[in-house]
Coordinates of C-alpha atoms and ligand atoms in Angstrom, one line a residue:
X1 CA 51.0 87.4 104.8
X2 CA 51.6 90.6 105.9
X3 CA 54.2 93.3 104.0
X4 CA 55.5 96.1 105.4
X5 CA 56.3 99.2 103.7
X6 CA 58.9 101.9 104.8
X7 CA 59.0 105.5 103.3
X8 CA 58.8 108.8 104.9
X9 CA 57.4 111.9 103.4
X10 CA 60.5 113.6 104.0
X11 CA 62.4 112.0 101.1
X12 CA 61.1 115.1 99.0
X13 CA 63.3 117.6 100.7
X14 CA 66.4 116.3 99.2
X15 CA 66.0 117.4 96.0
X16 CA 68.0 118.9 92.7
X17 CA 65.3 120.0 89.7
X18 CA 66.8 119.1 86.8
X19 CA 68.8 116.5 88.1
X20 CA 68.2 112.5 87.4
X21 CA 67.5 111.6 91.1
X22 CA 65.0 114.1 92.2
X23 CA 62.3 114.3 94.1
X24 CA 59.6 113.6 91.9
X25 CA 60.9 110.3 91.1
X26 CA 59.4 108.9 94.7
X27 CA 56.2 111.6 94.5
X28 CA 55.7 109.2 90.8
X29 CA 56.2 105.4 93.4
X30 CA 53.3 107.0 96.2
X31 CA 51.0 108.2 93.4
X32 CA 50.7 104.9 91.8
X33 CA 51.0 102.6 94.8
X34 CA 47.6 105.2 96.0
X35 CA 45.9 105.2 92.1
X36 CA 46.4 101.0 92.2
X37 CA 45.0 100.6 95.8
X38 CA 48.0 98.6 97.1
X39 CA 49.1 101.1 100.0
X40 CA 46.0 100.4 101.9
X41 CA 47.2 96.8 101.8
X42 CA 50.3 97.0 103.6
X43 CA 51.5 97.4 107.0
X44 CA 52.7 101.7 107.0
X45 CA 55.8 102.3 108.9
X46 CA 57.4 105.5 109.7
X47 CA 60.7 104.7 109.9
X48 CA 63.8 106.9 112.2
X49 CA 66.8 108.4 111.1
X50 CA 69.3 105.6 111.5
X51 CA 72.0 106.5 114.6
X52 CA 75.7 107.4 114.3
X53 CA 76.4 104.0 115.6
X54 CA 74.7 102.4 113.0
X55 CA 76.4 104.6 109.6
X56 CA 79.5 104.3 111.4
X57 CA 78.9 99.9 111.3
X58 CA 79.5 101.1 107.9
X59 CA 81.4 103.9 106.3
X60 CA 84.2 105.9 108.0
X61 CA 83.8 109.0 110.2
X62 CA 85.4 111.0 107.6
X63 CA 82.5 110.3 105.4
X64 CA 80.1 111.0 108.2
X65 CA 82.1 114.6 108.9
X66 CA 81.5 115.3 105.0
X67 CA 77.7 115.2 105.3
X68 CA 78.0 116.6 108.9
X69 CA 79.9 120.1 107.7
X70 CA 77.4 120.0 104.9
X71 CA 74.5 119.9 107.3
X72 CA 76.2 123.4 108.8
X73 CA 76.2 125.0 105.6
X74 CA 73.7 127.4 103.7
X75 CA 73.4 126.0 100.3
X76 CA 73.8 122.7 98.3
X77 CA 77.1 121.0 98.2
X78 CA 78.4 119.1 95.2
X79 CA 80.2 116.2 96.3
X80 CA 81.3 114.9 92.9
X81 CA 80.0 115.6 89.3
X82 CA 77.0 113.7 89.8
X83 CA 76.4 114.0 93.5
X84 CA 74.3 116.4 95.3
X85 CA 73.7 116.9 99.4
X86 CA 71.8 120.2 100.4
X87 CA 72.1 121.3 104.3
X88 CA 69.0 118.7 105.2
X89 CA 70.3 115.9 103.3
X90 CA 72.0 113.9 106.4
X91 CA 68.7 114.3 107.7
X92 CA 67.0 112.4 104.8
X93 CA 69.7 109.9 104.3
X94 CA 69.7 108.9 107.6
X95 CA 65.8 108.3 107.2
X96 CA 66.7 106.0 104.2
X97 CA 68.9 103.8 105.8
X98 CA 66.4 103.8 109.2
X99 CA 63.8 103.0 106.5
X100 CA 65.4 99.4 105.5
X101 CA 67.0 99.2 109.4
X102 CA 63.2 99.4 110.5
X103 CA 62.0 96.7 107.7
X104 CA 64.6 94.3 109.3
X105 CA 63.6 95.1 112.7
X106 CA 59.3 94.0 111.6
X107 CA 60.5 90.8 109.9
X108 CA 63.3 89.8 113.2
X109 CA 60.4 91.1 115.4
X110 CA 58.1 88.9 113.1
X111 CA 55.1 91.9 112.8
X112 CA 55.9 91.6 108.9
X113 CA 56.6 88.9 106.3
X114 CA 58.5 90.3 104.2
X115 CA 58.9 94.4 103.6
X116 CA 59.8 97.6 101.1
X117 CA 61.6 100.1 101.7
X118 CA 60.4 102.9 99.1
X119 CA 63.7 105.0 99.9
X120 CA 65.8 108.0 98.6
X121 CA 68.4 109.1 98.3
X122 CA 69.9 105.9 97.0
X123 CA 72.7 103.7 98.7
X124 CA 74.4 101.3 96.8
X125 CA 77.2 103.7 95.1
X126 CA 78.4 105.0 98.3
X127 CA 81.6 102.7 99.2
X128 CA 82.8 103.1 102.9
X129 CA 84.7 106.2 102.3
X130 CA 83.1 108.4 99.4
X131 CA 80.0 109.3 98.7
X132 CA 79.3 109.0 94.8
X133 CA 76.5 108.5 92.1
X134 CA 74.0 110.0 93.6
X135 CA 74.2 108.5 96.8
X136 CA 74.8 109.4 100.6
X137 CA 74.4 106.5 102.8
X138 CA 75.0 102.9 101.9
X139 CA 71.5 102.1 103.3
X140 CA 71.6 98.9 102.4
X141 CA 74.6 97.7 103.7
X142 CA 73.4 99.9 107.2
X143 CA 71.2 97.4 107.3
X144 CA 72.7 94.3 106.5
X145 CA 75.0 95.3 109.5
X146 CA 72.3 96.1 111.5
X147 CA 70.5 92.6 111.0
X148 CA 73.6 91.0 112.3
X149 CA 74.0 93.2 115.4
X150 CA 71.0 93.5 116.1
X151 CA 69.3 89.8 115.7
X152 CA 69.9 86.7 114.1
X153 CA 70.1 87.0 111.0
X154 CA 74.1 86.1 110.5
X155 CA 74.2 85.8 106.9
X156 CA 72.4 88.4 104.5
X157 CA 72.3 87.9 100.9
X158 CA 72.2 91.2 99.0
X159 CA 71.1 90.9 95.7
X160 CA 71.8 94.1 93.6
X161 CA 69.9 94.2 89.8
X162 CA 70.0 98.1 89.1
X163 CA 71.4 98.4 85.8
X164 CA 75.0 100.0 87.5
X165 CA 77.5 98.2 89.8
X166 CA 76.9 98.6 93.2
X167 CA 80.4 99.4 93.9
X168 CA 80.0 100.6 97.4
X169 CA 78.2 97.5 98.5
X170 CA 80.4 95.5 96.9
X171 CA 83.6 98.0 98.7
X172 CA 81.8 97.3 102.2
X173 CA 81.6 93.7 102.5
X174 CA 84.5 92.9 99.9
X175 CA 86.9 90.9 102.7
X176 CA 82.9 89.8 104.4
X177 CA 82.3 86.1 104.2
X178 CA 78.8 86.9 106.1
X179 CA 77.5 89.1 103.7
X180 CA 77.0 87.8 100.4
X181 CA 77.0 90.4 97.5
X182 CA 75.4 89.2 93.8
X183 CA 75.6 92.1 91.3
X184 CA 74.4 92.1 87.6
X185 CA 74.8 95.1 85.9
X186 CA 75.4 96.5 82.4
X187 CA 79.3 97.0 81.3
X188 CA 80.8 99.2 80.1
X189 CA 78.9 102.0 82.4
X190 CA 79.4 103.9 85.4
X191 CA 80.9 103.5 87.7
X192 CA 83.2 100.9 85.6
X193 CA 83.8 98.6 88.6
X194 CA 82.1 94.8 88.8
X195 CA 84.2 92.9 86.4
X196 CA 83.2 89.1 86.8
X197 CA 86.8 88.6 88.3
X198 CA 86.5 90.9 91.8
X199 CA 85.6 87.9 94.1
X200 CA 86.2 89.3 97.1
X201 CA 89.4 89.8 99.0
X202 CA 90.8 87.6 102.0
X203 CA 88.2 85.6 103.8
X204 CA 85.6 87.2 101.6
X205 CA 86.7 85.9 98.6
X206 CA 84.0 83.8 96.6
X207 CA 81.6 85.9 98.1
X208 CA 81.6 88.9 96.1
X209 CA 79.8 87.3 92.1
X210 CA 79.4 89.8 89.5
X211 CA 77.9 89.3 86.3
X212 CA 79.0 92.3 84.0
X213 CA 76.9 92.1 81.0
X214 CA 77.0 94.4 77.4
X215 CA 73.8 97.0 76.9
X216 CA 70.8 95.8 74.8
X217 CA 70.6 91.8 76.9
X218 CA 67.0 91.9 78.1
X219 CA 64.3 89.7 80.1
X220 CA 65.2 86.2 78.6
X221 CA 69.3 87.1 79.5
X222 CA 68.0 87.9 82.5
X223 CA 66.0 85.2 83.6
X224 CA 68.7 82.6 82.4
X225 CA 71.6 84.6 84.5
X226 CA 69.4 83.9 87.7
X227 CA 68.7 80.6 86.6
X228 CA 72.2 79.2 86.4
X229 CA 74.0 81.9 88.4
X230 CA 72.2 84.1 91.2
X231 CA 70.1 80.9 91.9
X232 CA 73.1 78.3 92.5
X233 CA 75.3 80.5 94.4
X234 CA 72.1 82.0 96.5
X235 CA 71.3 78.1 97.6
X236 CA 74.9 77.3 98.5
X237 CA 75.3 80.4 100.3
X238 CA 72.3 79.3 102.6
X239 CA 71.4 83.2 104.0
X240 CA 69.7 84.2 107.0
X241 CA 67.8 87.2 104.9
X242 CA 67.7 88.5 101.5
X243 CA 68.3 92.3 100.9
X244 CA 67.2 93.7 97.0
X245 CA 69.1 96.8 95.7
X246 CA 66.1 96.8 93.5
X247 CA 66.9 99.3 90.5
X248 CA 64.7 100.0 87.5
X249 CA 67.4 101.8 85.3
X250 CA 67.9 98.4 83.3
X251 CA 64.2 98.9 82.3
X252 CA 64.4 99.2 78.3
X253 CA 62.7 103.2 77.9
X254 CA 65.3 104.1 81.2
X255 CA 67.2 107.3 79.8
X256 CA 70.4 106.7 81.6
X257 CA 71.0 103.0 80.1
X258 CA 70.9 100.9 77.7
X259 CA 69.6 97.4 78.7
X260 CA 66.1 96.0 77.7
X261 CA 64.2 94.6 80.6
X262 CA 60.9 95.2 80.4
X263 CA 58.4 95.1 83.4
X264 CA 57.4 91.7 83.2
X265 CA 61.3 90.6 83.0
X266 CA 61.7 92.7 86.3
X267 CA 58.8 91.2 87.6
X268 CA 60.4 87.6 87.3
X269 CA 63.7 88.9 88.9
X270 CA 61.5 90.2 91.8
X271 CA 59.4 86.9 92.3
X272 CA 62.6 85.0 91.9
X273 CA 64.5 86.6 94.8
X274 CA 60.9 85.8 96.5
X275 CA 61.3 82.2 96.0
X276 CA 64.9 82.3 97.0
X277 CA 63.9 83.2 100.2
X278 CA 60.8 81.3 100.9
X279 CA 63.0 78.1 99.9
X280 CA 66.5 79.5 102.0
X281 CA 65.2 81.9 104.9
X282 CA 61.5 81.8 106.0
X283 CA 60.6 84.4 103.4
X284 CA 62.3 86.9 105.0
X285 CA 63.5 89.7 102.1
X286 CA 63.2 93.2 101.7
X287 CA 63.1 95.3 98.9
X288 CA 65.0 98.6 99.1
X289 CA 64.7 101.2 96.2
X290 CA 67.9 102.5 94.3
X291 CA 67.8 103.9 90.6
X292 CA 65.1 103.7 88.1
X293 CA 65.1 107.0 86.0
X294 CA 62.0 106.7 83.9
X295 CA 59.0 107.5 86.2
X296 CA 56.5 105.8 85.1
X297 CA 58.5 102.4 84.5
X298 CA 59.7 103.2 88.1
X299 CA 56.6 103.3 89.8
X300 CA 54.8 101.0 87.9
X301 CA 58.1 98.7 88.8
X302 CA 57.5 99.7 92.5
X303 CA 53.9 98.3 92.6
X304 CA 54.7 95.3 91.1
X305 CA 57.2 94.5 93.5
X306 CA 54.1 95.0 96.2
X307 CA 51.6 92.7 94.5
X308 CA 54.6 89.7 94.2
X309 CA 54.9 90.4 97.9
X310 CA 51.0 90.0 98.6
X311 CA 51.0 87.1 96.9
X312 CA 49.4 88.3 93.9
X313 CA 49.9 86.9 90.4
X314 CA 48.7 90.1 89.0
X315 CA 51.1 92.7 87.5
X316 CA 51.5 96.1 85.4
X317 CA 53.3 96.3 82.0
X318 CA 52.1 99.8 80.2
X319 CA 55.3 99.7 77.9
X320 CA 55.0 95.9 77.2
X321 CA 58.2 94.6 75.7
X322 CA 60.8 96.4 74.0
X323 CA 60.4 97.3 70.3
X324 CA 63.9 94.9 69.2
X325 CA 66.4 93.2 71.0
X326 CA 69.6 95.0 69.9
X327 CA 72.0 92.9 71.3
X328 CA 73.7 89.8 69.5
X329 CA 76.3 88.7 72.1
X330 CA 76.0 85.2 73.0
X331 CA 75.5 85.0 77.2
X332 CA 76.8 81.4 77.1
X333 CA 80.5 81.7 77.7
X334 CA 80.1 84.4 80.1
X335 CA 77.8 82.0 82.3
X336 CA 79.9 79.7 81.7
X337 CA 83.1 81.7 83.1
X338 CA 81.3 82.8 86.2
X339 CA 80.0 79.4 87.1
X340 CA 83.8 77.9 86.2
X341 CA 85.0 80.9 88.7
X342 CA 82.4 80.4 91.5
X343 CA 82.1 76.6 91.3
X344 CA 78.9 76.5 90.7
Ligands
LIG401 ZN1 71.5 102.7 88.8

């Protein structure tokens, strides 16, 4: 089995001290994937900026221009109340979305398995237009395009479990009956999009399934919403690859949320979309990183991802569980509702 992994050292120079996506937030994935020994045991890519040919698969040339005049500036830029670009950060994005471009490329080319992509800034906010919560380039949706352009793959699955909608994604492929997009995310919370009725539009509908769920559901919510939900609708929609927006902000100590998934739930979700595509599509699945705001739940989050993807039944858990469930909602009639809306 052999696992690639995709980063770049460059991700540190977009950066914002003080800010919730900052640089040391990838420094905290490296250090621990380096103190645990798992680097060594994976197939190191440096990946290229992804080409204008590629973004533009994607999002609009206005929202190419934006990052573009940025570039030509002297100082940061703030896009929108939470979003940052400095004059390198087109450089960096574009490294992000090469990053998961690449890991498509070693599993098509068949030099890798299955692969990470240990990314940033994150993607799955910015729709084909805008740029927005804290992200540039829609680097996973670059690279769902790019897997259909560029080889076989017809059908990607994205499977999106960081604790916010991924709007933009979801904005992409919305009219896409090729690119299946699977969202669970806490609601209310930014960005307020991802209600369990936006299906998809035109030939795309039934392709778009969210599952908006209240703050305070954790691992056992979790694991039942894959169970009779993500797993159904994953089989039926038979994909050619699995993409992961794989988030840690629904992690339980995450300051910017309020779900309660510890590491072991996440460590389910992660084996889960594993065996989803062992059983659908050779294996072939690639982990890209998006939000996860506590470090240490992040990059401990990060590894375990690596040691599902070696095969390894061994994981980390420093925090353990989470000190009390604080939810009381029952999940049944909301499974229930998507499953009557989905057929499933
Ligand atoms: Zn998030």
């Amino acid at each position: 089995m052999t696992t690639a992994y995709l980063t770049h050292s460059r991700f540190t120079e977009h950066d914002f001290p003080g800010h919730p996506e900052h640089a040391g937030r990838i420094h905290a994935v490296w250090e621990q994937m380096r103190a645990q020994g798992l680097a060594d045991q994976l197939l190191r890519m440096e990946p290229s900026q992804a080409a204008n040919e590629q973004i533009l698969a994607v999002h609009s040339p206005a929202h190419l221009e934006r990052l573009t005049d940025i570039s030509h500036q002297e100082r940061m830029a703030r896009i929108d109340a939470d979003t940052y670009a400095l004059p390198v950060s087109l450089e960096i994005a574009r490294l992000a979305a090469g990053a998961v471009t690449g890991a498509v490329d070693l599993i098509a080319e068949k030099r890798a398995d299955n692969a990470l992509a240990v990314v940033r800034p994150p993607g799955h906010h910015a729709t084909a237009d805008w740029q927005m919560g804290f992200c540039l380039l829609n680097n996973i949706a670059i690279a769902a395009r790019h897997a259909q352009a560029q080889h076989d793959f017809e059908k990607a699955l994205i499977i999106d479990y960081d604790v916010h909608h991924g709007n933009g994604t979801q904005d992409i492929f919305y009219a896409d009956p090729s690119v299946m997009f699977i969202s669970i995310h806490q609601s209310p919370l930014y960005p307020g999009s991802g209600a369990l009725n936006e299906t998809g539009a035109g030939a795309g509908k039934g392709f778009t399934l969210n599952v908006p769920i209240a703050g305070g559901h954790g691992d056992a919510s979790y694991k039942r919403i894959f169970a009779d939900v993500v797993g159904p609708a994953a089989k039926r929609f038979a994909p050619d690859l699995i993409l992961v927006s794989a988030g840690f902000d629904a992690h339980w100590v995450d300051p910017l949320a309020g779900m309660q998934l510890s590491l072991a739930g996440y460590d389910h979700l992660a084996r889960e979309c594993l065996r989803m595509a062992e059983a659908l599509c050779g294996g072939r699945i690639v982990f890209v990183m998006e939000g996860g705001y506590d470090l240490k739940a992040l990059a401990q989050g990060w590894c375990n991802i690596v040691r599902a993807l070696l095969g390894s039944t061994a994981i980390g858990d420093p925090y353990g569980a989470p000190p009390s469930s604080r939810t009381g909602e029952d999940l049944s009639p909301l499974i229930e509702r998507a499953r009557r809306i989905h057929k499933l």
